[in-house]
Amino acid sequence: MVQKRKSAASPPSSAEAAPVKRRGRPRAYEPDVALAKALDLFRKDGFAGTSLDDLSAATGMNRPSLYGAFGDKRALYIKTYERYRADARAAMQEAFKGDLPLRKRLQRIYAVALDIYLSGEEGPRGCFTVMTAASEAVADPDIRAMVLSGFHELDKAFAICFRSAQETGELPPSADPDVLAQMASATIHTIAIRARARTPRKDLEAIVRGAIDLMCGAGKG
Amino acid sequence: MVQKRKSAASPPSSAEAAPVKRRGRPRAYEPDVALAKALDLFRKDGFAGTSLDDLSAATGMNRPSLYGAFGDKRALYIKTYERYRADARAAMQEAFKGDLPLRKRLQRIYAVALDIYLSGEEGPRGCFTVMTAASEAVADPDIRAMVLSGFHELDKAFAICFRSAQETGELPPSADPDVLAQMASATIHTIAIRARARTPRKDLEAIVRGAIDLMCGAGKG
DNA sequence: GATATATTATGCGAGACGGTATAAAAATCA
DNA sequence: TGATTTTTATACCGTCTCGCATAATATATC
């Protein structure tokens, strides 16, 4: 993967700083917002259920422009997935990083997750990682690797979370942070799936509450 | 829904008993095995990813026969889903019903689930309910209702399981069977999803072990 | 102004799609 | 045997699919 163009001596900090007078006809679209629109469509209808015409209509770019900017449909899907992951990571990171007590931290994490999964004008869009696992991941090795990395990243973040809680004494030494992390991820997965079936937010929040109670009371045996 | 044909005085017990000499050209396919083949395809590639030509090739029925036997593609999908549910229910029921101690019972339940999710010649097919939730459930109310009923059925079966364990003293009175049931379902969902991404069976079994430990040691605070 | 470059816009093309109309085939009934 | 019934087999319809070839447009450079 070679970096194309991008004037050699670009300002080191902000990638968006100078308009950088480019040579030909100027773009009629902003790649970032077009990618966001494409992501919306893919999250709603999945890979097979979204046509290039749909994508073209949603982004305002006609098909040749789409193709030139992002490559073919699969390449575009992968780019939207990477965008999703970056967005989700950014949203989750502060919830994970906070110095709050374990309970509060988990509450915030799941609240952010629910915001992501329940958003969508034409119905809750769920978790794109989970949806991709359910569809493309079996047959496509590259996409499968991305999905697995998504699962792993979440597992690890939760594990760190529980381990630090154990160190501060919020969890007993008998608790297993890795097992708890997998249950925390399982809770993420179940609410993502159920959200797609339009389970009301309050029901999902009840599931989260129960899971948090179980995880925070763990190992006291 | 009117019952068509089926000679009025059919043997009450076995539905497969008499060949029942029918009038026209005999069928070249068995509806049951054709439906099973269609189910295999839908589980592998999903609704949008499976074409009528694929279904025709897999079942050995040409498209008009498919249409005559099962209706259009959506109707066929719904019939395959009902078949999946019936099969899964039959396989799970004995694991749920046994008089084994809670731990052993959960172990058997998850073993059966893993067998279902990991089967498939071209990769693990996962849970059809979960896959349908991820794809068609948002936009199609009928399919959504079936998916929700699938989730509910599982939640209820687990709740009964934990409640009876509580009555026999295997779980303390402080445990909440409904919360435990939702965690048990979440564990089902997470292994179904991860199976689709080809997570090895031993990893999934480790997740199951941890979840069982957590659930069986619950409420001892 | 002329040329080079980069994008947009139009539209084609070969094939796949879901669905169905029509004709051939294979059985029962009279 | 001939008529009836049920299914299979072939072929087609109009539409959508993805990808690209071509031409028009808008900018920077010379």
Coordinates of C-alpha atoms (C1' of nucleotides) in Angstrom, one line a residue:
Chain A
M1 CA 0.0 0.0 0.0
V2 CA 1.8 3.1 -1.2
Q3 CA 0.6 6.5 -0.2
K4 CA -0.4 8.3 -3.3
R5 CA 0.1 12.0 -3.9
K6 CA -0.2 14.1 -0.7
S7 CA 2.4 16.9 -1.2
A8 CA 5.7 15.6 0.2
A9 CA 6.1 18.4 2.7
S10 CA 2.7 18.5 4.3
P11 CA 2.1 20.2 7.7
P12 CA 3.0 17.6 10.3
S13 CA 0.1 18.2 12.7
S14 CA -3.3 18.7 11.2
A15 CA -4.0 16.6 8.1
E16 CA -6.8 19.0 7.2
A17 CA -4.9 22.2 7.4
A18 CA -4.1 23.6 4.0
P19 CA -6.6 23.2 1.1
V20 CA -3.5 22.2 -0.9
K21 CA -4.4 23.5 -4.4
R22 CA -4.9 20.3 -6.4
R23 CA -4.6 20.3 -10.1
G24 CA -7.7 19.0 -11.9
R25 CA -11.4 19.5 -11.4
P26 CA -12.2 19.8 -7.8
R27 CA -14.2 17.1 -6.0
A28 CA -17.9 17.6 -5.5
Y29 CA -17.9 15.5 -2.4
E30 CA -16.0 15.1 0.9
P31 CA -14.6 11.6 1.2
D32 CA -15.3 11.6 4.9
V33 CA -18.9 12.4 4.8
A34 CA -19.4 10.1 1.8
L35 CA -17.8 7.2 3.7
A36 CA -20.1 8.0 6.7
K37 CA -23.1 7.8 4.4
A38 CA -21.9 4.5 3.0
L39 CA -21.4 3.2 6.5
D40 CA -25.0 4.1 7.4
L41 CA -26.3 2.1 4.4
F42 CA -24.1 -0.9 5.0
R43 CA -25.1 -1.0 8.7
K44 CA -28.7 -0.9 7.7
D45 CA -28.9 -3.4 4.9
G46 CA -25.6 -5.3 5.0
F47 CA -23.2 -6.0 2.2
A48 CA -25.3 -8.1 -0.1
G49 CA -28.4 -6.0 0.5
T50 CA -26.8 -2.7 -0.5
S51 CA -26.3 -2.0 -4.2
L52 CA -23.9 0.4 -5.8
D53 CA -26.9 2.5 -6.9
D54 CA -28.0 2.8 -3.3
L55 CA -24.6 3.9 -2.3
S56 CA -24.4 6.3 -5.2
A57 CA -27.7 7.9 -4.3
A58 CA -26.8 8.1 -0.6
T59 CA -23.4 9.6 -1.1
G60 CA -24.3 11.8 -4.0
M61 CA -21.3 10.4 -5.9
N62 CA -22.0 8.5 -9.1
R63 CA -20.7 5.0 -9.5
P64 CA -17.4 5.9 -11.4
S65 CA -16.6 8.4 -8.7
L66 CA -17.3 5.9 -6.0
Y67 CA -15.1 3.4 -7.7
G68 CA -12.3 5.8 -8.2
A69 CA -12.4 7.0 -4.6
F70 CA -12.8 3.8 -2.7
G71 CA -12.3 0.9 -5.1
D72 CA -14.9 -1.8 -5.7
K73 CA -17.8 -2.6 -3.4
R74 CA -15.9 -4.9 -1.1
A75 CA -13.1 -2.4 -0.7
L76 CA -15.6 0.2 0.2
Y77 CA -17.2 -2.1 2.7
I78 CA -13.8 -2.7 4.4
K79 CA -13.2 1.0 4.5
T80 CA -16.5 1.7 6.1
Y81 CA -15.8 -1.0 8.6
E82 CA -12.5 0.6 9.5
R83 CA -14.3 3.9 9.9
Y84 CA -16.9 2.3 12.2
R85 CA -14.2 0.8 14.3
A86 CA -12.4 4.1 14.6
D87 CA -15.6 5.9 15.5
A88 CA -16.6 3.3 18.1
R89 CA -13.1 3.2 19.6
A90 CA -13.1 6.9 20.0
A91 CA -16.5 6.9 21.7
M92 CA -15.7 4.0 24.0
Q93 CA -12.2 5.0 24.9
E94 CA -13.2 7.7 27.4
A95 CA -15.7 5.4 29.0
F96 CA -13.0 2.8 29.5
K97 CA -10.3 5.1 30.6
G98 CA -12.1 7.0 33.3
D99 CA -11.0 6.6 36.9
L100 CA -14.5 5.9 38.0
P101 CA -15.3 2.9 40.3
L102 CA -15.9 -0.3 38.4
R103 CA -19.7 -0.2 38.5
K104 CA -19.9 3.3 37.2
R105 CA -17.4 2.6 34.5
L106 CA -19.3 -0.4 33.2
Q107 CA -22.5 1.6 33.3
R108 CA -21.0 4.3 31.1
I109 CA -19.5 1.7 28.7
Y110 CA -22.8 0.1 28.1
A111 CA -24.6 3.4 27.8
V112 CA -22.2 4.4 25.0
A113 CA -22.6 1.0 23.4
L114 CA -26.4 1.3 23.5
D115 CA -26.2 4.7 21.9
I116 CA -24.3 3.2 19.0
Y117 CA -26.5 0.2 18.6
L118 CA -29.8 1.9 18.8
S119 CA -29.0 4.8 16.5
G120 CA -30.4 4.8 13.0
E121 CA -33.4 6.6 11.5
E122 CA -34.9 3.5 10.0
G123 CA -34.4 1.2 12.9
P124 CA -31.6 0.3 15.2
R125 CA -28.4 -0.6 13.3
G126 CA -26.8 -2.8 15.9
C127 CA -23.1 -3.5 16.1
F128 CA -21.4 -3.5 12.7
T129 CA -18.8 -6.0 13.9
V130 CA -21.4 -8.4 15.0
M131 CA -23.4 -8.0 11.8
T132 CA -20.3 -8.5 9.7
A133 CA -19.4 -11.6 11.7
A134 CA -22.9 -12.9 11.0
S135 CA -22.6 -12.4 7.3
E136 CA -19.3 -11.9 5.5
A137 CA -16.9 -13.3 8.1
V138 CA -17.3 -17.0 7.3
A139 CA -16.3 -16.8 3.6
D140 CA -13.9 -13.8 3.5
P141 CA -10.6 -14.3 5.4
D142 CA -9.7 -10.6 5.4
I143 CA -13.0 -9.5 6.7
R144 CA -12.9 -12.3 9.2
A145 CA -9.5 -11.1 10.5
M146 CA -10.9 -7.7 11.0
V147 CA -13.9 -9.0 12.9
L148 CA -11.8 -11.2 15.1
S149 CA -9.6 -8.2 15.9
G150 CA -12.7 -6.3 16.9
F151 CA -13.7 -9.0 19.3
H152 CA -10.2 -9.3 20.7
E153 CA -9.9 -5.6 21.2
L154 CA -13.1 -5.4 23.2
D155 CA -12.2 -8.5 25.3
K156 CA -8.8 -7.0 26.1
A157 CA -10.2 -3.6 27.1
F158 CA -12.7 -5.3 29.4
A159 CA -9.9 -7.5 30.9
I160 CA -7.8 -4.5 31.6
C161 CA -10.8 -2.9 33.2
F162 CA -11.4 -5.8 35.5
R163 CA -7.8 -6.4 36.3
S164 CA -7.3 -2.9 37.5
A165 CA -10.5 -3.2 39.6
Q166 CA -9.0 -6.2 41.2
E167 CA -5.9 -4.3 42.0
T168 CA -7.8 -1.6 43.7
G169 CA -9.7 -4.2 45.7
E170 CA -13.0 -3.6 44.0
L171 CA -13.0 -7.2 43.0
P172 CA -11.8 -10.1 45.2
P173 CA -8.6 -11.9 44.3
S174 CA -10.6 -15.0 43.5
A175 CA -12.2 -13.3 40.5
D176 CA -10.9 -14.1 37.1
P177 CA -10.6 -10.9 35.0
D178 CA -10.5 -12.8 31.7
V179 CA -13.6 -14.7 32.4
L180 CA -15.4 -11.6 33.5
A181 CA -14.2 -9.8 30.4
Q182 CA -15.7 -12.5 28.2
M183 CA -19.0 -12.2 30.1
A184 CA -18.8 -8.4 29.6
S185 CA -18.3 -9.0 25.9
A186 CA -21.1 -11.5 25.8
T187 CA -23.3 -8.8 27.3
I188 CA -22.3 -6.4 24.5
H189 CA -23.1 -9.1 21.9
T190 CA -26.5 -9.9 23.3
I191 CA -27.6 -6.3 23.5
A192 CA -26.3 -5.7 20.0
I193 CA -28.2 -8.7 18.6
R194 CA -31.4 -7.9 20.5
A195 CA -31.2 -4.3 19.5
R196 CA -31.4 -5.3 15.8
A197 CA -34.7 -7.1 16.7
R198 CA -36.0 -3.8 18.1
T199 CA -35.9 -4.8 21.7
P200 CA -36.7 -1.6 23.6
R201 CA -33.9 0.3 25.2
K202 CA -35.3 -0.2 28.7
D203 CA -35.2 -4.0 28.3
L204 CA -31.6 -3.8 27.1
E205 CA -30.8 -1.6 30.1
A206 CA -32.3 -4.2 32.4
I207 CA -30.1 -6.9 30.9
V208 CA -27.1 -4.6 31.4
R209 CA -28.0 -4.0 35.0
G210 CA -28.3 -7.7 35.7
A211 CA -25.0 -8.4 34.0
I212 CA -23.2 -5.7 35.9
D213 CA -24.6 -6.9 39.2
L214 CA -23.4 -10.4 38.4
M215 CA -20.0 -9.3 37.3
C216 CA -19.4 -6.9 40.2
G217 CA -20.5 -9.4 42.8
A218 CA -18.3 -12.1 41.3
G219 CA -15.9 -14.4 43.2
K220 CA -17.4 -13.7 46.6
G221 CA -17.7 -17.4 47.3
Chain B
M1 CA -55.0 -21.2 6.1
V2 CA -57.0 -24.1 4.7
Q3 CA -55.6 -27.5 4.7
K4 CA -55.5 -28.6 1.1
R5 CA -56.0 -32.1 -0.1
K6 CA -54.7 -34.7 2.3
S7 CA -57.3 -37.5 2.1
A8 CA -59.8 -36.7 4.7
A9 CA -59.4 -40.0 6.7
S10 CA -55.6 -40.0 7.0
P11 CA -54.0 -42.3 9.6
P12 CA -54.0 -40.3 12.8
S13 CA -50.6 -41.2 14.1
S14 CA -47.8 -41.3 11.5
A15 CA -48.0 -38.5 8.9
E16 CA -45.7 -40.5 6.7
A17 CA -47.6 -43.8 6.8
A18 CA -49.5 -44.4 3.5
P19 CA -48.0 -43.3 0.2
V20 CA -51.6 -42.1 -0.6
K21 CA -51.8 -42.5 -4.3
R22 CA -51.9 -39.0 -5.6
R23 CA -53.3 -38.1 -8.9
G24 CA -50.9 -36.4 -11.3
R25 CA -47.3 -36.7 -12.1
P26 CA -45.4 -37.7 -9.0
R27 CA -42.9 -35.4 -7.3
A28 CA -39.3 -35.8 -8.1
Y29 CA -38.3 -34.4 -4.7
E30 CA -39.0 -34.8 -1.0
P31 CA -40.2 -31.5 0.4
D32 CA -38.5 -32.2 3.7
V33 CA -35.0 -32.8 2.3
A34 CA -35.4 -30.0 -0.1
L35 CA -36.3 -27.7 2.8
A36 CA -33.2 -28.9 4.7
K37 CA -31.0 -28.1 1.7
A38 CA -32.5 -24.7 1.4
L39 CA -31.9 -24.1 5.1
D40 CA -28.3 -25.1 4.7
L41 CA -27.9 -22.5 2.0
F42 CA -29.6 -19.7 3.8
R43 CA -27.6 -20.4 6.9
K44 CA -24.4 -20.2 5.0
D45 CA -25.0 -17.2 2.8
G46 CA -28.0 -15.4 4.3
F47 CA -31.2 -14.2 2.6
A48 CA -29.8 -11.6 0.2
G49 CA -26.7 -13.7 -0.5
T50 CA -28.6 -16.7 -1.7
S51 CA -30.2 -16.7 -5.2
L52 CA -33.1 -18.8 -6.4
D53 CA -30.6 -20.4 -8.8
D54 CA -28.5 -21.5 -5.9
L55 CA -31.5 -22.8 -4.2
S56 CA -32.7 -24.6 -7.3
A57 CA -29.3 -26.2 -7.8
A58 CA -29.0 -27.3 -4.1
T59 CA -32.5 -28.7 -3.9
G60 CA -32.6 -30.3 -7.3
M61 CA -35.9 -28.5 -7.9
N62 CA -36.2 -26.0 -10.7
R63 CA -37.5 -22.6 -9.9
P64 CA -41.1 -23.1 -10.8
S65 CA -41.2 -26.2 -8.6
L66 CA -39.6 -24.3 -5.8
Y67 CA -42.2 -21.5 -6.2
G68 CA -45.1 -24.0 -6.3
A69 CA -43.9 -25.9 -3.3
F70 CA -42.8 -23.1 -0.9
G71 CA -44.0 -19.8 -2.4
D72 CA -41.6 -16.9 -3.2
K73 CA -38.1 -16.5 -1.7
R74 CA -39.2 -14.8 1.4
A75 CA -41.8 -17.5 2.2
L76 CA -39.2 -20.1 1.6
Y77 CA -36.9 -18.3 4.0
I78 CA -39.5 -18.2 6.7
K79 CA -40.3 -21.9 6.2
T80 CA -36.6 -22.8 6.5
Y81 CA -36.4 -20.7 9.7
E82 CA -39.4 -22.5 11.2
R83 CA -37.7 -25.8 10.3
Y84 CA -34.5 -24.6 12.0
R85 CA -36.3 -23.7 15.1
A86 CA -38.1 -27.1 15.2
D87 CA -34.8 -28.9 14.8
A88 CA -33.0 -26.8 17.3
R89 CA -35.8 -27.2 19.8
A90 CA -35.8 -30.9 19.4
A91 CA -32.1 -31.1 19.9
M92 CA -32.1 -28.8 22.9
Q93 CA -35.1 -30.1 24.7
E94 CA -33.6 -33.3 26.1
A95 CA -30.6 -31.3 27.4
F96 CA -32.9 -28.9 29.1
K97 CA -35.3 -31.5 30.5
G98 CA -32.8 -33.8 32.1
D99 CA -32.7 -34.2 35.9
L100 CA -29.0 -33.7 36.0
P101 CA -27.5 -31.2 38.4
L102 CA -27.4 -27.6 37.2
R103 CA -23.7 -27.6 36.1
K104 CA -24.0 -30.8 34.1
R105 CA -27.2 -29.6 32.5
L106 CA -25.7 -26.4 31.4
Q107 CA -22.7 -28.2 30.1
R108 CA -24.9 -30.4 27.9
I109 CA -27.0 -27.5 26.7
Y110 CA -23.9 -25.6 25.5
A111 CA -22.4 -28.7 24.0
V112 CA -25.5 -29.2 21.9
A113 CA -25.6 -25.5 20.9
L114 CA -21.9 -25.7 19.8
D115 CA -22.7 -28.8 17.7
I116 CA -25.4 -26.8 15.9
Y117 CA -23.3 -23.6 15.5
L118 CA -20.1 -25.3 14.4
S119 CA -21.7 -27.6 11.8
G120 CA -21.3 -26.8 8.2
E121 CA -19.0 -28.2 5.5
E122 CA -17.9 -24.8 4.2
G123 CA -17.5 -23.1 7.6
P124 CA -19.5 -22.8 10.8
R125 CA -23.0 -21.7 10.2
G126 CA -23.7 -20.1 13.6
C127 CA -27.2 -19.6 15.0
F128 CA -29.8 -18.9 12.3
T129 CA -31.9 -16.9 14.8
V130 CA -28.9 -14.6 15.5
M131 CA -28.0 -14.3 11.8
T132 CA -31.6 -13.4 11.0
A133 CA -31.7 -10.9 13.7
A134 CA -28.6 -9.3 12.3
S135 CA -30.0 -9.1 8.8
E136 CA -33.7 -9.3 8.0
A137 CA -35.2 -8.6 11.4
V138 CA -34.9 -4.8 11.3
A139 CA -37.0 -4.2 8.2
D140 CA -39.4 -7.2 8.2
P141 CA -41.9 -7.2 11.0
D142 CA -43.0 -10.8 10.5
I143 CA -39.4 -12.1 10.6
R144 CA -38.7 -9.9 13.5
A145 CA -41.5 -11.4 15.5
M146 CA -40.2 -14.9 14.8
V147 CA -36.7 -13.9 15.9
L148 CA -38.0 -12.3 19.1
S149 CA -40.0 -15.4 19.8
G150 CA -36.8 -17.4 19.4
F151 CA -34.9 -15.2 21.9
H152 CA -37.8 -15.3 24.3
E153 CA -38.1 -19.1 24.1
L154 CA -34.5 -19.5 25.0
D155 CA -34.6 -17.0 27.8
K156 CA -37.6 -18.8 29.3
A157 CA -36.1 -22.2 29.1
F158 CA -33.0 -21.0 30.9
A159 CA -35.1 -19.2 33.5
I160 CA -37.0 -22.4 34.3
C161 CA -33.8 -24.2 34.5
F162 CA -32.3 -21.8 37.1
R163 CA -35.5 -21.5 39.0
S164 CA -35.7 -25.3 39.5
A165 CA -32.1 -25.3 40.5
Q166 CA -32.9 -22.7 43.1
E167 CA -35.7 -24.8 44.5
T168 CA -33.4 -27.8 44.9
G169 CA -30.9 -25.6 46.7
E170 CA -28.3 -25.7 44.0
L171 CA -28.6 -21.9 43.8
P172 CA -28.9 -19.6 46.8
P173 CA -32.2 -17.8 47.4
S174 CA -30.4 -14.5 46.6
A175 CA -29.8 -15.5 43.0
D176 CA -32.1 -14.1 40.4
P177 CA -33.1 -16.8 37.9
D178 CA -34.2 -14.2 35.2
V179 CA -30.9 -12.4 35.4
L180 CA -29.0 -15.7 35.2
A181 CA -31.1 -16.7 32.3
Q182 CA -30.2 -13.6 30.4
M183 CA -26.6 -14.2 31.0
A184 CA -27.0 -17.8 29.8
S185 CA -28.6 -16.5 26.7
A186 CA -25.9 -13.9 26.2
T187 CA -23.4 -16.7 26.4
I188 CA -25.3 -18.5 23.7
H189 CA -25.2 -15.4 21.6
T190 CA -21.6 -14.7 22.0
I191 CA -20.5 -18.2 21.1
A192 CA -22.9 -18.1 18.1
I193 CA -21.4 -14.9 16.8
R194 CA -17.8 -15.9 17.5
A195 CA -18.3 -19.3 15.8
R196 CA -19.2 -17.5 12.6
A197 CA -15.8 -15.8 12.7
R198 CA -14.2 -19.3 13.0
T199 CA -13.2 -19.1 16.6
P200 CA -11.9 -22.6 17.5
R201 CA -14.2 -24.8 19.4
K202 CA -11.8 -25.1 22.4
D203 CA -11.9 -21.3 22.8
L204 CA -15.7 -21.3 22.7
E205 CA -15.7 -24.1 25.3
A206 CA -13.5 -22.0 27.5
I207 CA -15.9 -19.2 27.3
V208 CA -18.7 -21.6 28.2
R209 CA -16.8 -23.0 31.2
G210 CA -16.1 -19.5 32.6
A211 CA -19.8 -18.5 32.1
I212 CA -21.0 -21.7 33.9
D213 CA -18.6 -21.1 36.8
L214 CA -19.9 -17.5 37.1
M215 CA -23.5 -18.5 36.9
C216 CA -23.3 -21.4 39.2
G217 CA -21.4 -19.5 41.8
A218 CA -23.9 -16.6 41.7
G219 CA -25.4 -14.9 44.6
K220 CA -23.1 -16.2 47.2
G221 CA -22.3 -12.8 48.6
Chain C
dG1 C1' -4.9 31.3 -24.4
dA2 C1' -3.3 26.3 -24.8
dT3 C1' -2.2 22.2 -22.4
dA4 C1' -2.2 18.9 -18.7
dT5 C1' -4.7 16.9 -15.0
dA6 C1' -8.4 15.4 -12.2
dT7 C1' -12.9 14.9 -11.5
dT8 C1' -17.9 14.4 -13.0
dA9 C1' -21.6 12.8 -15.9
dT10 C1' -23.7 9.6 -19.2
dG11 C1' -24.5 5.4 -20.5
dC12 C1' -23.3 0.9 -22.1
dG13 C1' -22.9 -4.2 -21.6
dA14 C1' -22.9 -8.8 -20.1
dG15 C1' -24.8 -11.2 -16.7
dA16 C1' -27.6 -12.3 -12.5
dC17 C1' -31.9 -11.4 -10.4
dG18 C1' -36.8 -12.9 -9.0
dG19 C1' -40.8 -14.5 -10.9
dT20 C1' -43.9 -16.6 -14.4
dA21 C1' -45.9 -18.2 -18.8
dT22 C1' -46.0 -22.1 -21.6
dA23 C1' -45.3 -26.7 -23.0
dA24 C1' -43.9 -31.4 -22.1
dA25 C1' -44.1 -35.4 -19.1
dA26 C1' -46.0 -38.8 -16.0
dA27 C1' -49.3 -40.5 -13.2
dT28 C1' -54.6 -41.7 -12.1
dC29 C1' -59.4 -42.1 -13.4
dA30 C1' -63.1 -43.1 -16.6
Chain D
dT1 C1' -57.5 -45.9 -25.0
dG2 C1' -58.5 -41.1 -23.9
dA3 C1' -59.3 -37.3 -20.6
dT4 C1' -57.8 -35.2 -16.3
dT5 C1' -54.6 -33.8 -13.1
dT6 C1' -50.3 -32.7 -11.1
dT7 C1' -45.7 -32.0 -11.7
dT8 C1' -41.4 -31.0 -14.4
dA9 C1' -38.8 -28.6 -17.9
dT10 C1' -37.7 -24.8 -20.9
dA11 C1' -37.6 -20.4 -21.9
dC12 C1' -38.6 -15.8 -21.3
dC13 C1' -39.7 -11.1 -19.1
dG14 C1' -38.4 -6.8 -17.2
dT15 C1' -35.4 -5.2 -13.8
dC16 C1' -31.4 -4.7 -11.3
dT17 C1' -26.4 -5.8 -10.7
dC18 C1' -21.4 -4.4 -10.9
dG19 C1' -17.9 -2.6 -13.4
dC20 C1' -16.0 0.3 -16.9
dA21 C1' -15.5 3.0 -21.4
dT22 C1' -16.2 7.3 -23.0
dA23 C1' -17.1 12.0 -23.1
dA24 C1' -17.8 16.4 -20.8
dT25 C1' -16.3 19.7 -17.3
dA26 C1' -13.5 22.4 -14.2
dT27 C1' -9.3 23.5 -12.3
dA28 C1' -3.9 24.5 -12.3
dT29 C1' 0.2 25.1 -15.0
dC30 C1' 2.8 26.7 -18.9

